[in-house]
mmCIF file with all atom_site columns, C-alpha atoms in Angstrom:
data_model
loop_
_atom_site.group_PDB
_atom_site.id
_atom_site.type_symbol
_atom_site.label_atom_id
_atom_site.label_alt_id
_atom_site.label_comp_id
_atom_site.label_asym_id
_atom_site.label_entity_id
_atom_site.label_seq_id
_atom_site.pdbx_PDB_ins_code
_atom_site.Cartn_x
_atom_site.Cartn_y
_atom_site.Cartn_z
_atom_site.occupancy
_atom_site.B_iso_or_equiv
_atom_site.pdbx_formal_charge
_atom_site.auth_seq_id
_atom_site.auth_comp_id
_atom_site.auth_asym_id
_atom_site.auth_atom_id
_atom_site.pdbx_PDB_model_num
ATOM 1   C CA . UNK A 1 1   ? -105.797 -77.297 95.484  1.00 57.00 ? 121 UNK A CA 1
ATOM 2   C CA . UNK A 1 2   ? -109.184 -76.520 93.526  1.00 62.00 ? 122 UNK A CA 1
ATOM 3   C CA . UNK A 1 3   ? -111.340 -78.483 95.389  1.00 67.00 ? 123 UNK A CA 1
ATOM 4   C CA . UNK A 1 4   ? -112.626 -78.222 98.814  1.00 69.00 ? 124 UNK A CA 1
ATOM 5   C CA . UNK A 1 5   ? -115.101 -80.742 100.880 1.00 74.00 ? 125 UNK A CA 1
ATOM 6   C CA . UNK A 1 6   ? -117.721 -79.847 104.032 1.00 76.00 ? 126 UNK A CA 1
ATOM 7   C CA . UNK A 1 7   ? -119.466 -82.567 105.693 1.00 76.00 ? 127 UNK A CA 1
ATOM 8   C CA . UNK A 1 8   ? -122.426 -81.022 107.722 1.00 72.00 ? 128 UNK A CA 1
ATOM 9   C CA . UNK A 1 9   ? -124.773 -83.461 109.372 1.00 72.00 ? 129 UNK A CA 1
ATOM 10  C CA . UNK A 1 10  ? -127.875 -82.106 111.000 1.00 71.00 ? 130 UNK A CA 1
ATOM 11  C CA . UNK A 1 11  ? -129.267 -83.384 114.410 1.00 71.00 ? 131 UNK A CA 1
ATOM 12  C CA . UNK A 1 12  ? -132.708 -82.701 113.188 1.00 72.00 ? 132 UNK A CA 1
ATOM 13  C CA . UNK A 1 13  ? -133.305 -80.869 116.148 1.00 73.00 ? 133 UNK A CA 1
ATOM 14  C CA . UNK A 1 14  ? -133.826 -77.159 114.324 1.00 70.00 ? 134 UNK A CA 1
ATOM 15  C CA . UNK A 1 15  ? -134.993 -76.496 110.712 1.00 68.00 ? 135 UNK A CA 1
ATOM 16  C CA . UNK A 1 16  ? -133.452 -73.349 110.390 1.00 69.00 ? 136 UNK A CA 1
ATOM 17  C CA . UNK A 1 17  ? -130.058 -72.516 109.295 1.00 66.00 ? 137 UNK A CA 1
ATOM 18  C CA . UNK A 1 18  ? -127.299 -73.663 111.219 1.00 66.00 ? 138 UNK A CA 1
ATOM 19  C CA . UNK A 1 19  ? -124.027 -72.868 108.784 1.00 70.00 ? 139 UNK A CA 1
ATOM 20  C CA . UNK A 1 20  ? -123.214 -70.669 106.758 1.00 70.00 ? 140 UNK A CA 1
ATOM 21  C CA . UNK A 1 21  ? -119.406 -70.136 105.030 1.00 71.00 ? 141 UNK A CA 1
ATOM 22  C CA . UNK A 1 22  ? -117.933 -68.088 102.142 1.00 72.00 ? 142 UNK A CA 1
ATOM 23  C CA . UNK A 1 23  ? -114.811 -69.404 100.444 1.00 67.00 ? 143 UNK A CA 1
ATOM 24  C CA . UNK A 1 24  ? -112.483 -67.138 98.542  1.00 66.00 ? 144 UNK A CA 1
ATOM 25  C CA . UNK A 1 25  ? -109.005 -67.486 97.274  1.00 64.00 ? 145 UNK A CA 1
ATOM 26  C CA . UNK A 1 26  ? -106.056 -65.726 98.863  1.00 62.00 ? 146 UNK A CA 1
ATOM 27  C CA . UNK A 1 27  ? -103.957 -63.397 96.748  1.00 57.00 ? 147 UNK A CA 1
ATOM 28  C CA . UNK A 1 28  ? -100.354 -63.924 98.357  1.00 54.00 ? 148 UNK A CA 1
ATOM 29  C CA . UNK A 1 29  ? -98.549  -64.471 95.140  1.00 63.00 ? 149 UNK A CA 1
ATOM 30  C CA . UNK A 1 30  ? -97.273  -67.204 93.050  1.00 75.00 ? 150 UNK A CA 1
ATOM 31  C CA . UNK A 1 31  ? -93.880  -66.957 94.498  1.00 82.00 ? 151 UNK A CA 1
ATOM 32  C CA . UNK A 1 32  ? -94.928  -66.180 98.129  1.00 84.00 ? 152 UNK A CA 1
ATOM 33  C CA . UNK A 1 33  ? -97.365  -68.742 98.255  1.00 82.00 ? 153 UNK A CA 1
ATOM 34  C CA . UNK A 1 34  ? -95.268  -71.549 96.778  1.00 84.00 ? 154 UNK A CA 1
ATOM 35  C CA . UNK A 1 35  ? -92.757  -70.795 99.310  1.00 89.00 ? 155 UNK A CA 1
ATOM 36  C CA . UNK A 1 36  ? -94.699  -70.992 102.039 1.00 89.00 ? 156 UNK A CA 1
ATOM 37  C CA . UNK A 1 37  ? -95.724  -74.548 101.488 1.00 88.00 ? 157 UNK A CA 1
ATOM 38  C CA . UNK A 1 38  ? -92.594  -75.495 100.171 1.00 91.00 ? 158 UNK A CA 1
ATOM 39  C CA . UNK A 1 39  ? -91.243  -74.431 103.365 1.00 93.00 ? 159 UNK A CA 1
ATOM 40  C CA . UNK A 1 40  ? -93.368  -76.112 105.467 1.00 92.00 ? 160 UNK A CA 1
ATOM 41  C CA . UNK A 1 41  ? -93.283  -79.217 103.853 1.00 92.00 ? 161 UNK A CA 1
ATOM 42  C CA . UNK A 1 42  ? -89.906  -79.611 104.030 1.00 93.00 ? 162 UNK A CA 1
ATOM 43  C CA . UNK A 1 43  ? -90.452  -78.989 107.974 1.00 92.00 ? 163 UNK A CA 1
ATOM 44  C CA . UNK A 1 44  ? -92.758  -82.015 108.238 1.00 91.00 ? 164 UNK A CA 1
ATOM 45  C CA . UNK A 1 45  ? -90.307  -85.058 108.527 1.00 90.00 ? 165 UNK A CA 1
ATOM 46  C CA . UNK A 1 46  ? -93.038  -87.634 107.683 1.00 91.00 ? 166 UNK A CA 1
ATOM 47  C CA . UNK A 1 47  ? -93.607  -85.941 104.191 1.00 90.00 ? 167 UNK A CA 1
ATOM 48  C CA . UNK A 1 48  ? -89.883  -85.584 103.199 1.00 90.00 ? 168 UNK A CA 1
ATOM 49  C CA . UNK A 1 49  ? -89.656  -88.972 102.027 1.00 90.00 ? 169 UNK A CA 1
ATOM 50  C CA . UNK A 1 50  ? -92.447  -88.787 99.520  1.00 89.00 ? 170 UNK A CA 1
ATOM 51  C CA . UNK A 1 51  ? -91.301  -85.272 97.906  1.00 90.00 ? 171 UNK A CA 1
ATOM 52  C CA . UNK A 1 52  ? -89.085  -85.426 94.536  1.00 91.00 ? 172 UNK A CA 1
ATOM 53  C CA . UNK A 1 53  ? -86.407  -83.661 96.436  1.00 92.00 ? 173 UNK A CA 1
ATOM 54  C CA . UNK A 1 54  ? -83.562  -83.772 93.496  1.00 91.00 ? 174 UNK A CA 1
ATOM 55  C CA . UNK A 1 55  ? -86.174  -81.918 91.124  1.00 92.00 ? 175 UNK A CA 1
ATOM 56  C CA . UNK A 1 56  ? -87.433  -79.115 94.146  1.00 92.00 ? 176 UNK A CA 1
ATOM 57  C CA . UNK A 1 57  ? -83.522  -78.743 94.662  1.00 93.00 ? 177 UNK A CA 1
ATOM 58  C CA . UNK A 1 58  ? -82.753  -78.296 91.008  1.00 93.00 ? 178 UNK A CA 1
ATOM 59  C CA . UNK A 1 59  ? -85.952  -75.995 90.653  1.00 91.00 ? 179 UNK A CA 1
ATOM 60  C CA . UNK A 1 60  ? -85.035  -73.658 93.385  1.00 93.00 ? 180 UNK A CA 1
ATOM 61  C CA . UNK A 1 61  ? -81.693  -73.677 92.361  1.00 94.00 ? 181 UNK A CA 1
ATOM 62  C CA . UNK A 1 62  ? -82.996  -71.855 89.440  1.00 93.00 ? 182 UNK A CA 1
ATOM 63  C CA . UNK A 1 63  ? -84.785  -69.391 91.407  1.00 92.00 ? 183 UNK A CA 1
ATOM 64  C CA . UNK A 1 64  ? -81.869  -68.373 93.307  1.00 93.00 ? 184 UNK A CA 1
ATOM 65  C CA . UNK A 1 65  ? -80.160  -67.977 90.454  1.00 93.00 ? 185 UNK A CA 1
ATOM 66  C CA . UNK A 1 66  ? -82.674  -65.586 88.359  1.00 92.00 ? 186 UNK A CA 1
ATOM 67  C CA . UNK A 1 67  ? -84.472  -63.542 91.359  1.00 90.00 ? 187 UNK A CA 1
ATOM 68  C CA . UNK A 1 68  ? -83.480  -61.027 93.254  1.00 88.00 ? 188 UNK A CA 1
ATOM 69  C CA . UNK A 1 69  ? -83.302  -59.703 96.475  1.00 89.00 ? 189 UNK A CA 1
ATOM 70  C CA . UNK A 1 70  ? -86.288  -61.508 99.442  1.00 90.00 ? 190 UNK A CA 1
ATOM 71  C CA . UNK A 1 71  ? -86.828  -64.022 96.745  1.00 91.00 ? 191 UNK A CA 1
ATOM 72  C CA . UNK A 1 72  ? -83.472  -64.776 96.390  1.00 93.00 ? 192 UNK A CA 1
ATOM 73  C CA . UNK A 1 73  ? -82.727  -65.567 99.946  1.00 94.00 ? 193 UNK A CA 1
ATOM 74  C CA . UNK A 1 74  ? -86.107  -66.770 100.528 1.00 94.00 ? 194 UNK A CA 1
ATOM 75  C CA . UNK A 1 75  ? -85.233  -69.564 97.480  1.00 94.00 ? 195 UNK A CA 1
ATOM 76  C CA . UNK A 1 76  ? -81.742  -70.250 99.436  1.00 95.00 ? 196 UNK A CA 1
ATOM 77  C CA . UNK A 1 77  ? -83.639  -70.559 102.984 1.00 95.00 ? 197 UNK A CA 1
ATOM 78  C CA . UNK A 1 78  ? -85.143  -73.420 101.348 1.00 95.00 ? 198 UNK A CA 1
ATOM 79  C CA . UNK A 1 79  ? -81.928  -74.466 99.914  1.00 95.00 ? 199 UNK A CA 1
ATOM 80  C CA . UNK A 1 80  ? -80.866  -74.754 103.103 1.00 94.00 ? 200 UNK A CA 1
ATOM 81  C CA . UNK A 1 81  ? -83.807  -76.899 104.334 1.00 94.00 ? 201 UNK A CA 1
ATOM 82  C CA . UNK A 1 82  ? -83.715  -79.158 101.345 1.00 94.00 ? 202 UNK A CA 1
ATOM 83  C CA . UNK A 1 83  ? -79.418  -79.941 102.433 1.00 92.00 ? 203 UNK A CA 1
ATOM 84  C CA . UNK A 1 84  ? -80.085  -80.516 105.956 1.00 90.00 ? 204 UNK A CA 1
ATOM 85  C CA . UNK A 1 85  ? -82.732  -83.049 105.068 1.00 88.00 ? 205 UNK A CA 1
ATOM 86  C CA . UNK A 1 86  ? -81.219  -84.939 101.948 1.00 83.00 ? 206 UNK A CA 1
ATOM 87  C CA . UNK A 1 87  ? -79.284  -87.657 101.450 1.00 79.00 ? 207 UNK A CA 1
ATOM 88  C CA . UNK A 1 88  ? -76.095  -88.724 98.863  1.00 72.00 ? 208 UNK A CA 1
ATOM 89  C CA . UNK A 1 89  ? -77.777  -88.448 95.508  1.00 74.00 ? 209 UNK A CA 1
ATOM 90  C CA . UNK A 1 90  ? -80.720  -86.134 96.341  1.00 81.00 ? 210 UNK A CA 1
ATOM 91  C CA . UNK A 1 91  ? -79.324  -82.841 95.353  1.00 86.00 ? 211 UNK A CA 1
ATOM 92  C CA . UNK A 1 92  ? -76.842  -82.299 92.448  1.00 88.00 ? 212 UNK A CA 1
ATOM 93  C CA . UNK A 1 93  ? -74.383  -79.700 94.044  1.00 87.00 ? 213 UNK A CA 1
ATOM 94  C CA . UNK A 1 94  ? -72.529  -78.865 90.839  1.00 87.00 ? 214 UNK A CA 1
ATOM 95  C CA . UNK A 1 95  ? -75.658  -76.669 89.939  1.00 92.00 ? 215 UNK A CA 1
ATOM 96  C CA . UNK A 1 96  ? -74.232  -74.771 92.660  1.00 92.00 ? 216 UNK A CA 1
ATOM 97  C CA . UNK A 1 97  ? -71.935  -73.457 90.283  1.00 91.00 ? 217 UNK A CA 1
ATOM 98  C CA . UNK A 1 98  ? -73.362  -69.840 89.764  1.00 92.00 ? 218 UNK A CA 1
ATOM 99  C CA . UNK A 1 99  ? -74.329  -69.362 93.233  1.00 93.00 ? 219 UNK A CA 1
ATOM 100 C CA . UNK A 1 100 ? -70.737  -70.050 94.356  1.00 91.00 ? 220 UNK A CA 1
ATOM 101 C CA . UNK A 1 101 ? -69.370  -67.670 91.722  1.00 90.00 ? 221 UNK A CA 1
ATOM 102 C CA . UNK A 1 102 ? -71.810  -65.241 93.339  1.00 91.00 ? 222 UNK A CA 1
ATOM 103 C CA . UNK A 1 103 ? -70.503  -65.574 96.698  1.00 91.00 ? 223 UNK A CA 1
ATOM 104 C CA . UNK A 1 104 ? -66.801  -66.072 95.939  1.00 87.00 ? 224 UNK A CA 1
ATOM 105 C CA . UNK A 1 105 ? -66.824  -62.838 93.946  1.00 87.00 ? 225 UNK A CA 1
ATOM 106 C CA . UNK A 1 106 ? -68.715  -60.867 97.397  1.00 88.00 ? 226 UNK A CA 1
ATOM 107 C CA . UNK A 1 107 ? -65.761  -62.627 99.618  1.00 84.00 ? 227 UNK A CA 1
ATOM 108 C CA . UNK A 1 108 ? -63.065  -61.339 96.999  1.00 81.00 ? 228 UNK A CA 1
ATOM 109 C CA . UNK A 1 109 ? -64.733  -57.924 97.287  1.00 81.00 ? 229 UNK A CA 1
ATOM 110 C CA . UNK A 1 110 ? -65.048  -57.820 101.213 1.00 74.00 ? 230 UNK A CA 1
ATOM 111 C CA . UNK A 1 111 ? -61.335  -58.076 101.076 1.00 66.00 ? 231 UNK A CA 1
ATOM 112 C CA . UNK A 1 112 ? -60.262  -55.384 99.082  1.00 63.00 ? 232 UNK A CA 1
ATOM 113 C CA . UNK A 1 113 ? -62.694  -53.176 100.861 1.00 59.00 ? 233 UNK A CA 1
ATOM 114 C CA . UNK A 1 114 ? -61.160  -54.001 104.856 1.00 55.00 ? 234 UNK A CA 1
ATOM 115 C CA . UNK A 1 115 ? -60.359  -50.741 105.131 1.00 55.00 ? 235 UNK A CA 1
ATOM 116 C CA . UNK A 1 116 ? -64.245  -49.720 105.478 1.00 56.00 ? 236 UNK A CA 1
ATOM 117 C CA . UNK A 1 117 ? -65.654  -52.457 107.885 1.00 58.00 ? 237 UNK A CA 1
ATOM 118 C CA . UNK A 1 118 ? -69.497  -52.721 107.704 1.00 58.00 ? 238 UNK A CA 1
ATOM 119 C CA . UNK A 1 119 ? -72.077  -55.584 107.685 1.00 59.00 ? 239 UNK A CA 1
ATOM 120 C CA . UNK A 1 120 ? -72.686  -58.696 105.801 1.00 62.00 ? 240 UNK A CA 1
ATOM 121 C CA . UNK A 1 121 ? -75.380  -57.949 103.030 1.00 86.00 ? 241 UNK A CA 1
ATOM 122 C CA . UNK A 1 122 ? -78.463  -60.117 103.943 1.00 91.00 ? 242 UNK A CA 1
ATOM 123 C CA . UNK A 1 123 ? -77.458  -62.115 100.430 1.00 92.00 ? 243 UNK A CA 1
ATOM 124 C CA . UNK A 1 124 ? -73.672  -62.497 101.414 1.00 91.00 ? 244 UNK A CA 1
ATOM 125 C CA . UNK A 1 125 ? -74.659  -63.800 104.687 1.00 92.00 ? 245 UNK A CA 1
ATOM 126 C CA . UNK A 1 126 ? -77.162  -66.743 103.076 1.00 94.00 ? 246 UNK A CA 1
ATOM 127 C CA . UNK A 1 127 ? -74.933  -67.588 100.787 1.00 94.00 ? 247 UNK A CA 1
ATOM 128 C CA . UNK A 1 128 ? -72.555  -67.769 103.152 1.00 93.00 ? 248 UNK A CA 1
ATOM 129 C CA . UNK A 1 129 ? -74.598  -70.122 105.325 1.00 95.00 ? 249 UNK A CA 1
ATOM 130 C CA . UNK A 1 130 ? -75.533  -72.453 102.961 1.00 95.00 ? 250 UNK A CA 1
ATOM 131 C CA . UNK A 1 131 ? -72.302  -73.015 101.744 1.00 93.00 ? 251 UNK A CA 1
ATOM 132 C CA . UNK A 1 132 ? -70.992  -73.751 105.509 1.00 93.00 ? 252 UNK A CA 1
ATOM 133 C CA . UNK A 1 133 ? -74.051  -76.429 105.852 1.00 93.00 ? 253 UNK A CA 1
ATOM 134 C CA . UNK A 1 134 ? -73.438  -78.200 102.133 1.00 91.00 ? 254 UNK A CA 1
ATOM 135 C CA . UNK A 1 135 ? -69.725  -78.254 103.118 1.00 91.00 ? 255 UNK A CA 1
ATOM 136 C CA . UNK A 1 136 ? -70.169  -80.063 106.912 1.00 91.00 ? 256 UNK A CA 1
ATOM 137 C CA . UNK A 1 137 ? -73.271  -82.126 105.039 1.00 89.00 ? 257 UNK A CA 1
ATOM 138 C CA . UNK A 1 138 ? -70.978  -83.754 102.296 1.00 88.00 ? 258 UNK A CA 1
ATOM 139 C CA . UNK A 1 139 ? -68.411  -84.127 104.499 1.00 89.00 ? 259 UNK A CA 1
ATOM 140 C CA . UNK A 1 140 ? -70.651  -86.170 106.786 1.00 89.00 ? 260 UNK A CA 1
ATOM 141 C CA . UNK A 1 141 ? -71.763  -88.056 103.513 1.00 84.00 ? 261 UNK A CA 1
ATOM 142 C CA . UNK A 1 142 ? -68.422  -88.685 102.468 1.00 86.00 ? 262 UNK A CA 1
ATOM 143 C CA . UNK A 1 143 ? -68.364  -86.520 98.943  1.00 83.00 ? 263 UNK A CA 1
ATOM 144 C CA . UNK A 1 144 ? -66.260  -83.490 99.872  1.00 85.00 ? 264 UNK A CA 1
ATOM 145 C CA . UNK A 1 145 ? -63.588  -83.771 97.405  1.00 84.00 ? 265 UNK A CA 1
ATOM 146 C CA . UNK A 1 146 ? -66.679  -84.263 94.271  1.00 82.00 ? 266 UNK A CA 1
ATOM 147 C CA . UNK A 1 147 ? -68.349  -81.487 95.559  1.00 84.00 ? 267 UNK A CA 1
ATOM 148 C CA . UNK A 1 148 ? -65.219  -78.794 95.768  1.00 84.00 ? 268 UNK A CA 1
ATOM 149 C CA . UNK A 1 149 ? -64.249  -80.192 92.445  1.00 81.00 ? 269 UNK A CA 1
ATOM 150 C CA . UNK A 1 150 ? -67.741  -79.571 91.384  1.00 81.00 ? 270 UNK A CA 1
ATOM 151 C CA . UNK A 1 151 ? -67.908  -75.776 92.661  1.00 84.00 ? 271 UNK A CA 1
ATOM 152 C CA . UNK A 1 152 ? -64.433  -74.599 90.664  1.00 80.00 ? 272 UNK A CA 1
ATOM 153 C CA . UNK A 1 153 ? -63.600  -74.092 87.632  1.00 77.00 ? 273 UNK A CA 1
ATOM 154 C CA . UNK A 1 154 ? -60.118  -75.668 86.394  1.00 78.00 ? 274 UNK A CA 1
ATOM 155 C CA . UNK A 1 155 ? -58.227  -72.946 86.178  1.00 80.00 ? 275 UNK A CA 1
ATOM 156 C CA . UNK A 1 156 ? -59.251  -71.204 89.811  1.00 74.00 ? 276 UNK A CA 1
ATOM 157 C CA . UNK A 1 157 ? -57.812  -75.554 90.639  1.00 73.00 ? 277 UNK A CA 1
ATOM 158 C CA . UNK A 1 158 ? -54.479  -74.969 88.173  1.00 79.00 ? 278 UNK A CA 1
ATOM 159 C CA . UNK A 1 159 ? -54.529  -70.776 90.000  1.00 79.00 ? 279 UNK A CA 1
ATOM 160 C CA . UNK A 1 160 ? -54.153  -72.949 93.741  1.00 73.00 ? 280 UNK A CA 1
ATOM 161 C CA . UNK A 1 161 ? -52.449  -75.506 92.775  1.00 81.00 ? 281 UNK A CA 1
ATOM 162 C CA . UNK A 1 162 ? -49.612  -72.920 91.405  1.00 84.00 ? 282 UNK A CA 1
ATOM 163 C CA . UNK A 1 163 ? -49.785  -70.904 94.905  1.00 79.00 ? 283 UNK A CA 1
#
């Protein structure tokens, strides 16, 4: 916020000074900073209920979709947070979409490249995460086959359907 509020009350007992403070802003960064309290309150249970969690969902959504590298994962971390705490209707998963595309074509490339084993890029691995978490959550919620349907495109549906 912009504002902040001290209440000193003096005993009376000394007339010199007794306080003195200096306020200045920190300098951690749009981004940074927005994520930090974004991230903690969507760790306070009490305060869930009062955020606008469809528009957060469908503004970091965004984010993971335009930034790059920490930001990126740092967006889907709270991706993640906003899932496990939602209910049916809070997040629209079809704005998924791109991020899904993004992750099917890094498991279509780790298999044409299994003759060179190696590690999970950081990204591959979130991605990978948060679609294992929205999968078991809307399958908990009832809405698995609208989400898959969601998430493809009709021909990749017409592509498995022929195999």
């Amino acid at each position: 916020g912009d504002t902040l509020y001290y209440r000193f009350t003096s005993d009376m007992s000394n007339t010199e000074w007794g306080y003195k403070f200096t306020v200045t802003v920190g300098h951690l960064g749009r981004f940074q900073t927005g994520f930090e309290i974004l991230k903690q309150m969507l760790s306070e249970e009490r305060v869930i209920p009062h955020l606008p969690l469809a528009k957060i969902w469908e503004w970091q959504v965004g984010v993971a979709c335009r930034q790059t590298g920490h930001q990126r994962l740092k967006a889907i971390h709270l991706l993640l947070k906003i899932v496990q705490c939602s209910t049916q209707g809070d997040c629209d998963l079809t704005l998924l979409k791109p991020l899904w595309q993004l992750f099917t074509h890094m498991e279509n490339n780790l298999c044409q490249d299994m003759a060179k084993p190696g590690i999970l890029l950081p990204l591959h691995r979130a991605l990978a995460e948060l679609f294992f978490v929205t999968e078991n959550r809307v399958t908990e919620l009832g809405s698995l086959q609208e989400y898959l349907l969601a998430l493809n495109t009709e021909d990749h549906l017409h592509r498995c359907t022929a195999q």
